[in-house]
Short mmCIF file of C-alpha atoms in Angstrom, two decimals:
data_model
loop_
_atom_site.label_atom_id
_atom_site.label_comp_id
_atom_site.label_asym_id
_atom_site.label_seq_id
_atom_site.Cartn_x
_atom_site.Cartn_y
_atom_site.Cartn_z
CA UNK S 222 29.20 -22.87 1.54
CA UNK S 223 28.88 -20.31 4.28
CA UNK S 224 26.15 -19.35 6.66
CA UNK S 225 26.05 -15.76 6.52
CA UNK S 226 24.24 -13.81 8.99
CA UNK S 227 23.44 -9.78 8.29
CA UNK S 228 21.36 -7.30 10.29
CA UNK S 229 19.44 -5.52 8.07
CA UNK S 230 17.28 -1.86 8.67
CA UNK S 231 14.37 -1.09 6.23
CA UNK S 232 11.39 1.38 6.17
CA UNK S 233 8.36 -1.00 6.05
CA UNK S 234 6.01 2.09 4.37
CA UNK S 235 6.16 0.84 0.80
CA UNK S 236 6.40 -3.49 1.78
CA UNK S 237 3.80 -6.13 1.59
CA UNK S 238 5.88 -7.20 4.71
CA UNK S 239 8.45 -9.41 5.27
CA UNK S 240 7.69 -13.04 3.82
CA UNK S 241 7.43 -13.51 0.11
CA UNK S 242 3.56 -14.00 -1.27
CA UNK S 243 2.29 -14.33 -4.77
CA UNK S 244 1.67 -10.82 -5.10
CA UNK S 245 3.57 -7.32 -4.08
CA UNK S 246 7.47 -6.21 -2.93
CA UNK S 247 8.53 -7.53 0.11
CA UNK S 248 11.96 -7.64 2.12
CA UNK S 249 12.85 -10.95 1.67
CA UNK S 250 11.80 -10.88 -2.10
CA UNK S 251 14.16 -8.29 -3.07
CA UNK S 252 16.84 -9.68 -1.20
CA UNK S 253 16.54 -12.60 -2.48
CA UNK S 254 15.90 -11.17 -6.22
CA UNK S 255 19.78 -9.70 -5.17
CA UNK S 256 21.02 -12.51 -4.23
CA UNK S 257 20.03 -14.92 -6.96
CA UNK S 258 21.31 -11.43 -9.65
CA UNK S 259 25.10 -11.46 -7.76
CA UNK S 260 25.37 -15.42 -7.45
CA UNK S 261 23.15 -16.76 -9.99
CA UNK S 262 21.38 -19.04 -7.44
CA UNK S 263 18.23 -19.34 -5.71
CA UNK S 264 18.57 -18.26 -2.26
CA UNK S 265 16.47 -18.78 0.70
CA UNK S 266 16.88 -16.37 3.32
CA UNK S 267 15.20 -16.67 6.81
CA UNK S 268 14.43 -13.46 9.21
CA UNK S 269 14.09 -13.47 12.95
CA UNK S 270 11.03 -11.66 12.66
CA UNK S 271 8.22 -12.18 10.11
CA UNK S 272 7.73 -8.45 10.18
CA UNK S 273 4.09 -7.30 8.76
CA UNK S 274 2.62 -4.77 5.86
CA UNK S 275 3.80 -1.46 6.63
CA UNK S 276 5.88 -2.73 9.66
CA UNK S 277 10.25 -1.40 10.08
CA UNK S 278 12.94 -2.42 11.42
CA UNK S 279 16.62 -1.04 12.37
CA UNK S 280 17.66 -4.36 13.89
CA UNK S 281 16.45 -7.00 11.75
CA UNK S 282 18.36 -10.73 11.63
CA UNK S 283 18.63 -12.87 8.62
CA UNK S 284 20.98 -15.83 7.60
CA UNK S 285 21.33 -17.75 4.33
CA UNK S 286 23.36 -20.34 2.50
CA UNK S 287 26.23 -19.24 0.14
CA UNK S 288 29.58 -19.91 -0.97
CA UNK S 289 30.06 -16.23 -2.22
CA UNK S 290 33.78 -16.78 -1.95
CA UNK S 291 34.76 -14.09 -4.30
CA UNK S 292 33.64 -11.48 -1.55
CA UNK S 293 35.51 -11.44 1.12
CA UNK S 294 32.76 -10.97 4.30
CA UNK S 295 33.64 -7.05 5.09
CA UNK S 296 32.91 -6.32 1.62
CA UNK S 297 29.11 -7.88 1.51
CA UNK S 298 27.04 -5.44 3.41
CA UNK S 299 28.47 -3.07 0.46
CA UNK S 300 27.51 -5.43 -2.51
CA UNK S 301 24.20 -6.29 -1.03
CA UNK S 302 23.56 -2.64 -0.73
CA UNK S 303 24.44 -1.68 -3.91
CA UNK S 304 21.96 -3.81 -5.26
CA UNK S 305 19.58 -3.58 -2.70
CA UNK S 306 16.54 -0.35 -2.82
CA UNK S 307 16.83 2.65 -0.79
CA UNK S 308 14.80 1.31 1.59
CA UNK S 309 16.64 -1.68 2.56
CA UNK S 310 19.80 -1.49 3.96
CA UNK S 311 22.37 -4.53 4.75
CA UNK S 312 24.29 -3.03 8.50
CA UNK S 313 26.46 -5.54 8.62
CA UNK S 314 27.61 -9.54 8.00
CA UNK S 315 29.18 -12.25 9.83
CA UNK S 316 30.07 -15.87 8.74
CA UNK S 317 28.06 -18.16 11.25
CA UNK S 318 28.55 -22.29 12.80
CA UNK S 319 26.10 -24.29 10.14
CA UNK S 320 22.91 -24.95 12.51
CA UNK S 321 22.81 -20.81 13.58
CA UNK S 322 19.36 -19.88 12.26
CA UNK S 323 18.79 -16.49 12.53
CA UNK S 324 15.02 -17.61 13.62
CA UNK S 325 15.39 -20.45 15.63
CA UNK S 326 18.66 -19.72 17.56
CA UNK S 327 17.14 -16.21 18.52
CA UNK S 328 16.68 -16.06 22.43
CA UNK S 329 14.56 -12.70 22.39
CA UNK S 330 13.72 -9.78 20.30
CA UNK S 331 13.09 -6.40 20.93
CA UNK S 332 10.21 -4.39 19.42
CA UNK S 333 9.63 -0.69 19.57
CA UNK S 334 6.04 1.52 18.94
CA UNK S 335 6.16 5.18 18.42
CA UNK S 336 3.16 7.29 19.20
CA UNK S 337 2.89 10.76 19.05
CA UNK S 338 0.14 13.60 20.41
CA UNK S 339 -1.40 15.87 18.15
CA UNK S 340 -4.96 17.36 16.89
CA UNK S 341 -3.91 16.79 13.47
CA UNK S 342 -1.15 14.52 11.73
CA UNK S 343 1.99 16.25 11.78
CA UNK S 344 3.73 15.12 8.48
CA UNK S 345 7.44 14.85 9.13
CA UNK S 346 6.16 11.89 12.30
CA UNK S 347 3.08 10.18 10.31
CA UNK S 348 5.44 8.14 8.47
CA UNK S 349 6.78 6.36 11.75
CA UNK S 350 4.43 7.00 14.21
CA UNK S 351 0.54 6.65 15.34
CA UNK S 352 -0.90 9.34 16.11
CA UNK S 353 -2.79 9.89 19.47
CA UNK S 354 -6.15 12.76 19.59
CA UNK S 355 -5.76 12.63 23.75
CA UNK S 356 -2.60 13.13 26.42
CA UNK S 357 -2.34 9.56 28.11
CA UNK S 358 -1.92 9.09 31.59
CA UNK S 359 1.71 7.15 31.43
CA UNK S 360 1.63 5.81 35.48
CA UNK S 361 -1.58 3.59 34.43
CA UNK S 362 -0.36 2.77 30.93
CA UNK S 363 2.58 1.29 32.83
CA UNK S 364 0.48 0.16 35.85
CA UNK S 365 -1.24 -1.80 32.93
CA UNK S 366 2.04 -2.77 30.74
CA UNK S 367 3.35 -4.22 34.35
CA UNK S 368 0.96 -7.44 33.66
CA UNK S 369 2.76 -8.36 30.29
CA UNK S 370 5.48 -9.91 31.99
CA UNK S 371 7.15 -13.68 32.73
CA UNK S 372 5.32 -16.75 30.85
CA UNK S 373 1.66 -16.53 30.51
CA UNK S 374 -1.08 -17.37 27.36
CA UNK S 375 -1.96 -14.44 25.35
CA UNK S 376 -4.69 -16.03 23.63
CA UNK S 377 -6.27 -12.41 24.01
CA UNK S 378 -3.82 -10.60 22.37
CA UNK S 379 -3.43 -13.27 19.23
CA UNK S 380 -5.05 -12.90 16.18
CA UNK S 381 -7.27 -15.23 14.29
CA UNK S 382 -4.10 -15.59 11.51
CA UNK S 383 -2.13 -16.85 14.05
CA UNK S 384 -1.27 -20.32 13.78
CA UNK S 385 0.94 -21.13 16.67
CA UNK S 386 -0.18 -24.36 18.70
CA UNK S 387 0.96 -22.69 22.17
CA UNK S 388 -0.29 -19.56 22.88
CA UNK S 389 1.77 -18.48 26.00
CA UNK S 390 4.58 -16.44 25.22
CA UNK S 391 7.66 -14.75 27.83
CA UNK S 392 7.71 -11.60 28.16
CA UNK S 393 11.03 -9.80 29.85
CA UNK S 394 10.05 -6.53 29.82
CA UNK S 395 6.89 -4.17 28.81
CA UNK S 396 7.26 -0.50 29.47
CA UNK S 397 6.30 3.06 28.28
CA UNK S 398 8.48 6.02 28.22
CA UNK S 399 8.37 9.80 26.49
CA UNK S 400 11.46 10.03 24.03
CA UNK S 401 11.33 13.57 23.13
CA UNK S 402 7.82 14.37 22.13
CA UNK S 403 7.36 10.85 21.62
CA UNK S 404 5.73 8.26 23.33
CA UNK S 405 7.08 4.82 23.22
CA UNK S 406 6.19 1.42 24.30
CA UNK S 407 9.48 -0.94 24.45
CA UNK S 408 8.62 -4.60 24.84
CA UNK S 409 11.23 -7.05 24.89
CA UNK S 410 9.75 -11.19 24.61
CA UNK S 411 11.76 -14.64 23.76
CA UNK S 412 9.18 -14.64 20.82
CA UNK S 413 6.00 -13.41 19.81
CA UNK S 414 2.53 -14.26 18.37
CA UNK S 415 1.03 -12.71 15.26
CA UNK S 416 0.19 -9.09 15.70
CA UNK S 417 0.83 -9.30 19.17
CA UNK S 418 2.53 -5.85 19.61
CA UNK S 419 0.32 -3.80 18.33
CA UNK S 420 -2.57 -5.96 19.66
CA UNK S 421 -1.54 -5.24 22.99
CA UNK S 422 -0.90 -1.35 22.27
CA UNK S 423 -3.55 -0.82 21.12
CA UNK S 424 -6.09 -2.32 23.69
CA UNK S 425 -3.70 -0.87 26.47
CA UNK S 426 -3.99 2.95 24.11
CA UNK S 427 -7.80 2.24 23.91
CA UNK S 428 -8.29 1.12 27.80
CA UNK S 429 -6.54 3.94 29.24
CA UNK S 430 -8.19 6.54 27.50
CA UNK S 431 -12.01 4.83 28.69
CA UNK S 432 -10.46 5.17 32.25
CA UNK S 433 -10.38 0.70 32.74
CA UNK S 434 -9.48 -0.45 35.82
CA UNK S 435 -5.70 -1.70 35.02
CA UNK S 436 -6.73 -4.59 36.48
CA UNK S 437 -9.17 -5.63 34.06
CA UNK S 438 -5.70 -5.98 31.69
CA UNK S 439 -4.92 -9.08 34.59
CA UNK S 440 -8.18 -10.66 34.15
CA UNK S 441 -8.27 -10.45 30.16
CA UNK S 442 -5.18 -12.08 30.36
CA UNK S 443 -6.37 -14.62 32.14
CA UNK S 444 -9.72 -15.15 30.43
CA UNK S 445 -8.05 -16.13 27.37
CA UNK S 446 -10.29 -14.67 24.41
CA UNK S 447 -9.57 -13.15 21.56
CA UNK S 448 -13.00 -10.55 21.47
CA UNK S 449 -11.71 -9.06 25.26
CA UNK S 450 -8.63 -7.41 23.39
CA UNK S 451 -8.89 -3.78 22.38
CA UNK S 452 -8.45 -1.93 19.09
CA UNK S 453 -5.23 -3.35 17.25
CA UNK S 454 -2.72 -0.35 16.12
CA UNK S 455 -1.77 0.30 13.31
CA UNK S 456 1.43 -1.30 11.80
CA UNK S 457 3.26 2.39 10.62
CA UNK S 458 4.43 2.82 14.48
CA UNK S 459 6.19 -0.70 15.16
CA UNK S 460 9.53 -1.47 14.59
CA UNK S 461 11.65 -4.62 15.13
CA UNK S 462 14.50 -3.02 16.94
CA UNK S 463 17.14 -5.31 17.65
CA UNK S 464 16.87 -9.87 18.21
CA UNK S 465 19.03 -11.06 20.83
CA UNK S 466 21.41 -14.17 20.54
CA UNK S 467 23.31 -16.18 22.98
CA UNK O 20 -11.97 40.71 5.66
CA UNK O 21 -9.71 38.91 8.31
CA UNK O 22 -6.10 38.45 8.38
CA UNK O 23 -5.41 35.28 9.35
CA UNK O 24 -2.34 33.29 10.21
CA UNK O 25 -1.72 29.68 10.39
CA UNK O 26 1.10 27.38 11.76
CA UNK O 27 1.52 24.99 9.46
CA UNK O 28 4.24 21.42 9.07
CA UNK O 29 4.87 20.20 6.14
CA UNK O 30 7.09 17.21 4.66
CA UNK O 31 9.39 18.45 2.08
CA UNK O 32 10.20 15.91 0.62
CA UNK O 33 7.95 16.26 -2.23
CA UNK O 34 7.87 19.70 -2.83
CA UNK O 35 10.13 22.23 -4.63
CA UNK O 36 10.15 24.43 -1.55
CA UNK O 37 8.06 26.85 -0.53
CA UNK O 38 7.34 29.95 -3.26
CA UNK O 39 5.00 28.80 -6.19
CA UNK O 40 6.75 29.03 -9.46
CA UNK O 41 5.90 28.11 -13.34
CA UNK O 42 7.26 24.07 -12.65
CA UNK O 43 6.60 21.49 -10.12
CA UNK O 44 4.20 21.31 -6.77
CA UNK O 45 4.67 23.50 -3.75
CA UNK O 46 3.69 24.53 -0.63
CA UNK O 47 2.20 27.70 -1.15
CA UNK O 48 0.77 27.05 -4.33
CA UNK O 49 -1.18 23.73 -2.85
CA UNK O 50 -2.41 25.81 0.08
CA UNK O 51 -3.36 28.43 -2.23
CA UNK O 52 -4.94 25.91 -4.72
CA UNK O 53 -7.30 25.13 -1.41
CA UNK O 54 -8.30 28.57 -0.84
CA UNK O 55 -9.83 28.97 -4.21
CA UNK O 56 -11.57 25.72 -4.28
CA UNK O 57 -13.00 26.89 -0.86
CA UNK O 58 -13.59 31.03 -1.23
CA UNK O 59 -13.63 30.72 -4.91
CA UNK O 60 -11.08 33.35 -5.11
CA UNK O 61 -7.74 34.17 -5.93
CA UNK O 62 -6.01 34.44 -2.49
CA UNK O 63 -1.90 35.01 -1.88
CA UNK O 64 -0.24 33.59 0.95
CA UNK O 65 2.73 34.81 2.83
CA UNK O 66 5.27 32.68 4.76
CA UNK O 67 7.47 33.76 7.38
CA UNK O 68 10.81 31.54 5.10
CA UNK O 69 10.56 30.96 2.19
CA UNK O 70 12.12 27.32 2.81
CA UNK O 71 13.94 25.84 0.03
CA UNK O 72 13.19 22.37 -2.13
CA UNK O 73 12.87 19.51 0.30
CA UNK O 74 13.42 21.35 3.84
CA UNK O 75 10.94 20.67 5.71
CA UNK O 76 8.58 22.42 8.57
CA UNK O 77 7.13 21.90 11.72
CA UNK O 78 5.83 25.48 12.75
CA UNK O 79 5.57 27.60 9.45
CA UNK O 80 3.76 30.55 9.55
CA UNK O 81 1.81 32.16 6.95
CA UNK O 82 -1.03 34.84 7.11
CA UNK O 83 -3.38 35.96 4.27
CA UNK O 84 -6.65 37.83 3.65
CA UNK O 85 -10.05 36.11 3.67
CA UNK O 86 -13.35 36.75 4.33
CA UNK O 87 -14.41 32.80 4.61
CA UNK O 88 -17.57 34.20 7.15
CA UNK O 89 -18.82 31.32 7.12
CA UNK O 90 -16.03 28.95 8.86
CA UNK O 91 -15.44 30.06 12.72
CA UNK O 92 -11.47 30.49 13.77
CA UNK O 93 -11.40 27.14 15.11
CA UNK O 94 -12.56 25.46 12.48
CA UNK O 95 -10.25 26.97 9.62
CA UNK O 96 -7.45 23.82 10.43
CA UNK O 97 -9.96 21.45 10.18
CA UNK O 98 -11.20 22.55 6.70
CA UNK O 99 -8.08 23.35 5.17
CA UNK O 100 -6.38 20.19 6.10
CA UNK O 101 -9.65 18.31 4.65
CA UNK O 102 -8.50 19.92 1.23
CA UNK O 103 -4.78 19.59 1.20
CA UNK O 104 -2.33 17.07 1.08
CA UNK O 105 -1.22 14.68 3.66
CA UNK O 106 2.24 16.35 3.71
CA UNK O 107 1.16 19.96 4.61
CA UNK O 108 -0.92 20.21 7.36
CA UNK O 109 -2.28 23.47 9.23
CA UNK O 110 -1.82 22.78 12.39
CA UNK O 111 -3.63 26.32 14.43
CA UNK O 112 -5.15 29.61 13.04
CA UNK O 113 -5.85 32.51 14.71
CA UNK O 114 -7.40 36.27 13.38
CA UNK O 115 -4.69 39.20 13.82
CA UNK O 116 -4.67 42.82 13.39
CA UNK O 117 -4.76 43.69 9.44
CA UNK O 118 -1.16 45.34 9.32
CA UNK O 119 0.62 41.63 11.06
CA UNK O 120 2.45 39.95 7.84
CA UNK O 121 4.20 36.61 8.26
CA UNK O 122 7.08 37.25 7.09
CA UNK O 123 7.75 41.40 8.07
CA UNK O 124 6.49 40.89 11.86
CA UNK O 125 8.70 38.13 12.67
CA UNK O 126 11.48 38.94 15.00
CA UNK O 127 13.28 36.04 14.40
CA UNK O 128 13.24 31.91 13.35
CA UNK O 129 14.58 29.32 15.01
CA UNK O 130 15.76 25.86 12.13
CA UNK O 131 16.79 22.15 13.14
CA UNK O 132 19.52 20.55 11.35
CA UNK O 133 19.22 16.87 11.87
CA UNK O 134 22.51 14.30 11.59
CA UNK O 135 23.26 10.84 12.20
CA UNK O 136 26.42 9.03 11.96
CA UNK O 137 26.23 5.34 10.17
CA UNK O 138 28.58 3.29 7.64
CA UNK O 139 25.03 3.01 5.16
CA UNK O 140 22.17 4.81 5.42
CA UNK O 141 19.50 3.93 7.63
CA UNK O 142 16.19 3.96 5.97
CA UNK O 143 13.68 5.44 8.42
CA UNK O 144 16.21 7.88 9.51
CA UNK O 145 17.73 8.85 5.85
CA UNK O 146 13.95 11.16 4.85
CA UNK O 147 14.69 13.40 8.06
CA UNK O 148 18.57 13.52 8.52
CA UNK O 149 21.80 13.60 6.67
CA UNK O 150 23.98 10.29 7.35
CA UNK O 151 27.70 11.80 8.08
CA UNK O 152 30.69 8.69 7.77
CA UNK O 153 32.60 10.09 10.41
CA UNK O 154 32.25 10.68 14.41
CA UNK O 155 32.82 14.19 14.88
CA UNK O 156 33.73 15.71 18.22
CA UNK O 157 30.99 18.07 19.49
CA UNK O 158 33.40 20.37 21.14
CA UNK O 159 35.12 21.24 18.17
CA UNK O 160 31.91 21.82 16.43
CA UNK O 161 30.81 23.85 19.34
CA UNK O 162 33.68 25.87 19.21
CA UNK O 163 33.67 26.51 15.69
CA UNK O 164 29.58 27.37 16.36
CA UNK O 165 30.41 30.19 18.85
CA UNK O 166 31.89 32.21 16.19
CA UNK O 167 28.51 32.88 14.92
CA UNK O 168 26.40 34.42 17.56
CA UNK O 169 25.68 38.32 17.36
CA UNK O 170 25.27 41.09 14.37
CA UNK O 171 27.90 40.10 11.80
CA UNK O 172 28.53 40.18 7.96
CA UNK O 173 27.67 36.23 6.81
CA UNK O 174 28.75 37.02 3.07
CA UNK O 175 30.89 34.36 2.91
CA UNK O 176 27.78 31.44 4.34
CA UNK O 177 25.90 33.30 1.70
CA UNK O 178 24.65 31.67 -1.26
CA UNK O 179 25.01 33.78 -5.48
CA UNK O 180 21.57 33.64 -5.59
CA UNK O 181 21.03 35.82 -2.53
CA UNK O 182 19.10 38.85 -3.63
CA UNK O 183 19.59 41.09 -0.58
CA UNK O 184 21.23 44.06 -0.05
CA UNK O 185 23.06 44.08 3.16
CA UNK O 186 24.41 40.50 4.47
CA UNK O 187 24.79 41.31 7.94
CA UNK O 188 22.58 39.10 10.21
CA UNK O 189 21.84 39.10 13.74
CA UNK O 190 22.49 35.61 15.02
CA UNK O 191 21.03 34.62 18.54
CA UNK O 192 22.31 31.02 19.32
CA UNK O 193 24.00 28.60 17.03
CA UNK O 194 24.51 25.23 19.24
CA UNK O 195 25.68 21.36 18.85
CA UNK O 196 23.85 19.10 20.41
CA UNK O 197 22.84 15.21 20.69
CA UNK O 198 19.36 13.78 20.37
CA UNK O 199 18.49 10.29 20.79
CA UNK O 200 20.88 8.87 18.47
CA UNK O 201 21.03 12.05 16.09
CA UNK O 202 23.38 15.42 16.39
CA UNK O 203 21.59 18.61 16.20
CA UNK O 204 22.74 21.48 14.65
CA UNK O 205 19.81 24.79 16.47
CA UNK O 206 20.26 27.95 15.13
CA UNK O 207 18.16 30.87 15.77
CA UNK O 208 18.44 34.47 14.30
CA UNK O 209 16.27 37.11 13.40
CA UNK O 210 16.29 35.88 9.89
CA UNK O 211 18.99 34.21 7.26
CA UNK O 212 20.55 34.48 4.11
CA UNK O 213 18.91 32.23 1.22
CA UNK O 214 20.49 28.53 1.57
CA UNK O 215 22.93 30.09 4.88
CA UNK O 216 21.88 27.33 7.60
CA UNK O 217 22.85 24.64 5.17
CA UNK O 218 25.94 26.14 4.10
CA UNK O 219 27.08 26.69 7.64
CA UNK O 220 26.15 23.00 8.76
CA UNK O 221 28.27 22.21 5.75
CA UNK O 222 31.33 24.48 6.22
CA UNK O 223 31.35 23.35 9.92
CA UNK O 224 31.16 19.18 9.61
CA UNK O 225 33.73 19.56 6.62
CA UNK O 226 36.48 21.90 8.89
CA UNK O 227 35.68 19.56 12.39
CA UNK O 228 36.61 16.48 9.39
CA UNK O 229 39.78 18.10 8.27
CA UNK O 230 40.88 19.29 11.99
CA UNK O 231 40.85 22.66 10.92
CA UNK O 232 41.42 25.01 13.51
CA UNK O 233 38.08 26.83 14.59
CA UNK O 234 39.35 30.20 14.61
CA UNK O 235 39.37 29.48 11.21
CA UNK O 236 35.60 30.31 11.16
CA UNK O 237 36.08 33.49 12.43
CA UNK O 238 38.75 34.56 10.03
CA UNK O 239 36.80 33.46 7.14
CA UNK O 240 33.86 35.06 8.27
CA UNK O 241 35.57 38.59 8.69
CA UNK O 242 36.86 38.24 4.96
CA UNK O 243 33.04 37.66 3.48
CA UNK O 244 33.97 35.52 0.73
CA UNK O 245 31.73 33.42 -0.56
CA UNK O 246 34.46 30.83 -2.01
CA UNK O 247 35.68 30.24 1.86
CA UNK O 248 32.77 28.29 2.40
CA UNK O 249 33.05 24.52 2.44
CA UNK O 250 30.70 22.16 1.40
CA UNK O 251 26.56 22.74 1.14
CA UNK O 252 24.39 20.32 3.93
CA UNK O 253 21.67 18.85 1.68
CA UNK O 254 18.08 20.35 2.31
CA UNK O 255 16.79 16.53 3.94
CA UNK O 256 17.93 17.46 7.14
CA UNK O 257 16.67 20.97 7.49
CA UNK O 258 13.68 21.65 9.29
CA UNK O 259 12.20 25.08 9.89
CA UNK O 260 10.72 24.53 13.81
CA UNK O 261 9.69 27.90 14.84
CA UNK O 262 9.24 31.81 14.12
CA UNK O 263 8.88 34.11 16.86
CA UNK O 264 6.85 37.75 17.22
CA UNK O 265 6.39 40.65 19.78
#
């Protein structure tokens, strides 16, 4: 058996997220179905980030155990893409140590959240970015973002459905910048709580609009109370961009 | 009666182009249907660029004659967008002179064609950009593009279905550049022949790949023969970005 790692990209619009569930089309489900077709076996696939309904990815990392002796490694992307639907693509494949886990071996994840400012929705942006109806002050947004740095308890920006025992997470960087006509929020951390990125983006955009003092963010992080967070930004602006390993 | 001009944006993916035809959903058809609902009248809508099946727009300009006395001008986008499907949006509306025509008063049109380089398709780019399987030399592309300048006969880059008597067109500028991870071809001209932009992009990308001498482009323009052009680039990478008026 080989432990095969793949980098995959997908358009989350028509998926009920990564993880297999009773109903609805999921990325994991589509990939496992294709592996079953190719090998005849039930192969379980693990992902670095279990993205939510509607969230996209350009650099998700997965791994699975399979022999697939008849397919050379460099042909695996081609073979999988032949069977996969067009909204999921395998970009590369590699054989890794048997103890490698795309999820537990990952040392960091990088997410980007895309926004655009317009009085009405723009059809070609609307699928992959959140529309803002005001022009935020990026310096104030970045002042607020600066409190998401280092190891802190992020209970305030967690979701009721998050099952993790500790809400401490270690954030490497969090910054807003403009890219062409879009506003981007980029955040890198060891790992994230469930819906944490969307809770941070939604809250910061809301608090900037309401002209809250940036230090308000620091205070509500300290208070560790979910009800102090603002709105949660919609899923369709979020991309899992890259996963890091040692 | 007022002559109303609107700037509109649309995602061309699910349209059979701008122009109303016997079968299939068109942008003009959707807008005229909404105007009928709003006014009870059959109102004909004119556009600056009659974009083809699958072509997108961020700055198409249309105009139509209507009284709509009960709607203030600044509420017209809101009213139209209420009835329009989500892949067409009215960005702004203005009242213009009765002799203004979005098509015949236009002095120039700007198109952009988006491409990306990847060994396999990337789901979030694939809807709005053409995938290239090689890395072109942008200096050679721009040398070739430099021959599309000023008033020339562009029969070579016309389509058999183009009905215009003269194939002379006046090109203001034509240039390739990188924007983030995408290669963009931007071209501005008084007006264009049917499928001209896609014929130019497809040919230049093909000829660069085949390592043709850039001066080959100048020669085939001079020969005025359609069979000398290369492949036609697919529709989904093309955007009508802006229309100019005096």
